[in-house]
Amino acid sequence: MGPSHGNDEMKLATTISVIVGTDMLCWLPIITLSVFSQSGIDIPTKVLNLGWLYLSFQSILP
């Protein structure tokens, strides 16, 4: 364990943070629509269709 061990851990922590952050940003619109829908807020069909389209594309991207 040399000085590079701490550097490797920092790189790993940064990579994991980026993965978690981007995953959260991808799911945020779907979660927001779900919360609004469960709260009784009327969401136009066009917005729901865009949400499903967004979710479909998100699931096929690497």
Coordinates of N, CA, C and O in Angstrom, one line a residue:
M1 N 0.8 -1.2 0.0 CA 0.0 0.0 0.0 C 0.9 1.2 0.0 O 1.5 1.6 1.0
G2 N 0.9 1.9 -1.1 CA 1.7 3.1 -1.2 C 0.8 4.3 -1.3 O -0.4 4.3 -1.0
P3 N 1.4 5.4 -1.7 CA 0.6 6.7 -1.8 C -0.5 6.6 -2.8 O -1.4 7.3 -2.8
S4 N -0.3 5.7 -3.8 CA -1.3 5.6 -4.9 C -2.6 4.9 -4.4 O -3.6 5.0 -5.1
H5 N -2.5 4.2 -3.3 CA -3.7 3.5 -2.8 C -4.8 4.5 -2.5 O -6.0 4.3 -2.9
G6 N -4.5 5.6 -1.9 CA -5.5 6.7 -1.6 C -6.0 7.3 -2.9 O -7.2 7.6 -3.0
N7 N -5.2 7.5 -3.9 CA -5.6 8.0 -5.2 C -6.5 7.1 -5.9 O -7.5 7.5 -6.5
D8 N -6.3 5.8 -5.8 CA -7.2 4.8 -6.4 C -8.5 4.8 -5.8 O -9.6 4.7 -6.5
E9 N -8.6 4.9 -4.5 CA -9.8 5.0 -3.8 C -10.6 6.3 -4.1 O -11.8 6.2 -4.3
M10 N -9.9 7.4 -4.3 CA -10.5 8.6 -4.7 C -11.1 8.5 -6.1 O -12.2 9.0 -6.4
K11 N -10.4 7.9 -7.0 CA -10.9 7.7 -8.4 C -12.2 6.8 -8.4 O -13.1 7.1 -9.1
L12 N -12.2 5.7 -7.6 CA -13.3 4.8 -7.4 C -14.5 5.6 -6.9 O -15.6 5.5 -7.3
A13 N -14.3 6.4 -5.8 CA -15.4 7.1 -5.2 C -15.9 8.1 -6.2 O -17.2 8.3 -6.2
T14 N -15.1 8.8 -7.0 CA -15.6 9.7 -8.0 C -16.4 9.0 -9.0 O -17.5 9.5 -9.4
T15 N -15.9 7.9 -9.5 CA -16.7 7.1 -10.5 C -18.0 6.7 -10.0 O -19.0 6.8 -10.7
I16 N -18.1 6.2 -8.8 CA -19.3 5.7 -8.2 C -20.3 6.9 -8.0 O -21.5 6.8 -8.3
S17 N -19.8 8.1 -7.6 CA -20.6 9.2 -7.4 C -21.2 9.7 -8.8 O -22.4 10.1 -8.8
V18 N -20.4 9.7 -9.8 CA -20.9 10.1 -11.1 C -22.0 9.1 -11.6 O -23.0 9.5 -12.1
I19 N -21.8 7.8 -11.4 CA -22.8 6.8 -11.8 C -24.1 7.0 -11.0 O -25.2 7.0 -11.6
V20 N -24.0 7.2 -9.7 CA -25.2 7.4 -8.9 C -25.9 8.7 -9.2 O -27.1 8.8 -9.4
G21 N -25.1 9.8 -9.5 CA -25.7 11.1 -9.8 C -26.4 11.0 -11.1 O -27.5 11.6 -11.3
T22 N -25.8 10.4 -12.1 CA -26.5 10.4 -13.5 C -27.7 9.5 -13.4 O -28.7 9.8 -14.1
D23 N -27.6 8.4 -12.7 CA -28.8 7.5 -12.6 C -29.9 8.3 -11.9 O -31.1 8.2 -12.3
M24 N -29.6 9.0 -10.9 CA -30.7 9.8 -10.2 C -31.3 10.8 -11.1 O -32.5 11.0 -11.2
L25 N -30.5 11.5 -12.0 CA -31.0 12.5 -12.9 C -31.9 11.8 -14.0 O -32.8 12.4 -14.4
C26 N -31.5 10.6 -14.4 CA -32.4 9.9 -15.3 C -33.7 9.5 -14.8 O -34.7 9.6 -15.5
W27 N -33.8 9.1 -13.5 CA -35.0 8.7 -12.9 C -35.9 9.8 -12.3 O -37.1 9.7 -12.1
L28 N -35.3 11.0 -12.2 CA -36.0 12.1 -11.5 C -37.3 12.5 -12.2 O -38.3 12.7 -11.6
P29 N -37.3 12.6 -13.6 CA -38.6 13.0 -14.2 C -39.7 11.9 -14.0 O -40.8 12.3 -13.7
I30 N -39.3 10.7 -14.0 CA -40.3 9.6 -13.8 C -40.8 9.6 -12.3 O -42.0 9.5 -12.1
I31 N -39.9 9.8 -11.4 CA -40.3 9.9 -10.0 C -41.2 11.1 -9.7 O -42.2 11.0 -9.1
T32 N -40.9 12.3 -10.4 CA -41.7 13.5 -10.2 C -43.1 13.3 -10.8 O -44.1 13.6 -10.1
L33 N -43.2 12.7 -11.9 CA -44.5 12.4 -12.5 C -45.3 11.5 -11.6 O -46.5 11.6 -11.5
S34 N -44.7 10.5 -11.1 CA -45.3 9.5 -10.2 C -45.9 10.2 -8.9 O -47.0 9.9 -8.5
V35 N -45.0 11.0 -8.3 CA -45.5 11.8 -7.1 C -46.6 12.7 -7.4 O -47.6 12.7 -6.7
F36 N -46.6 13.4 -8.5 CA -47.7 14.3 -8.9 C -48.9 13.5 -9.2 O -50.0 13.9 -8.7
S37 N -48.8 12.4 -9.8 CA -50.0 11.5 -10.1 C -50.6 11.0 -8.8 O -51.8 11.0 -8.7
Q38 N -49.8 10.5 -7.9 CA -50.3 10.0 -6.7 C -50.9 11.1 -5.8 O -51.7 10.8 -4.9
S39 N -50.5 12.3 -6.0 CA -51.0 13.4 -5.2 C -52.3 13.9 -5.7 O -52.9 14.9 -5.1
G40 N -52.8 13.4 -6.8 CA -54.0 13.8 -7.4 C -53.9 14.9 -8.4 O -55.0 15.4 -8.9
I41 N -52.7 15.3 -8.7 CA -52.5 16.3 -9.8 C -52.8 15.7 -11.1 O -52.2 14.7 -11.5
D42 N -53.6 16.4 -11.9 CA -54.0 15.9 -13.2 C -52.8 16.1 -14.2 O -52.4 17.3 -14.4
I43 N -52.3 15.1 -14.8 CA -51.1 15.2 -15.7 C -51.7 14.9 -17.1 O -52.3 13.9 -17.3
P44 N -51.5 15.8 -18.0 CA -52.0 15.6 -19.4 C -51.4 14.4 -20.0 O -50.3 13.9 -19.8
T45 N -52.2 13.7 -20.9 CA -51.8 12.5 -21.5 C -50.6 12.7 -22.3 O -49.7 11.8 -22.4
K46 N -50.4 13.8 -23.0 CA -49.2 14.1 -23.8 C -47.9 14.0 -22.9 O -46.9 13.4 -23.3
V47 N -48.0 14.5 -21.7 CA -46.8 14.5 -20.8 C -46.6 13.0 -20.4 O -45.4 12.6 -20.3
L48 N -47.6 12.3 -20.1 CA -47.4 10.8 -19.7 C -46.8 10.0 -20.8 O -46.0 9.2 -20.6
N49 N -47.3 10.3 -22.1 CA -46.7 9.6 -23.2 C -45.2 10.0 -23.4 O -44.4 9.1 -23.7
L50 N -44.9 11.2 -23.2 CA -43.5 11.6 -23.3 C -42.7 10.9 -22.2 O -41.5 10.5 -22.4
G51 N -43.3 10.7 -21.0 CA -42.6 10.1 -19.9 C -42.3 8.6 -20.2 O -41.2 8.1 -20.0
W52 N -43.3 7.9 -20.8 CA -43.1 6.5 -21.2 C -42.1 6.4 -22.3 O -41.3 5.5 -22.3
L53 N -42.1 7.4 -23.3 CA -41.1 7.4 -24.3 C -39.7 7.6 -23.8 O -38.7 6.9 -24.1
Y54 N -39.6 8.5 -22.8 CA -38.3 8.8 -22.2 C -37.8 7.5 -21.4 O -36.6 7.1 -21.5
L55 N -38.7 6.9 -20.7 CA -38.4 5.7 -20.0 C -37.9 4.5 -20.9 O -37.0 3.8 -20.7
S56 N -38.6 4.4 -22.1 CA -38.2 3.4 -23.1 C -36.8 3.6 -23.6 O -36.0 2.7 -23.7
F57 N -36.5 4.9 -24.0 CA -35.2 5.2 -24.5 C -34.1 5.0 -23.4 O -33.0 4.6 -23.7
Q58 N -34.4 5.3 -22.2 CA -33.5 5.2 -21.1 C -33.1 3.7 -20.9 O -32.0 3.4 -20.5
S59 N -34.1 2.9 -21.0 CA -33.8 1.5 -20.8 C -33.0 0.8 -21.8 O -32.4 -0.3 -21.6
I60 N -32.9 1.3 -23.1 CA -32.1 0.7 -24.1 C -30.7 1.3 -24.2 O -29.9 0.7 -24.9
L61 N -30.5 2.4 -23.6 CA -29.2 3.0 -23.6 C -28.3 2.3 -22.6 O -28.7 1.9 -21.6
P62 N -27.0 2.2 -23.0 CA -26.0 1.6 -22.1 C -25.8 2.3 -20.8 O -25.9 3.5 -20.6

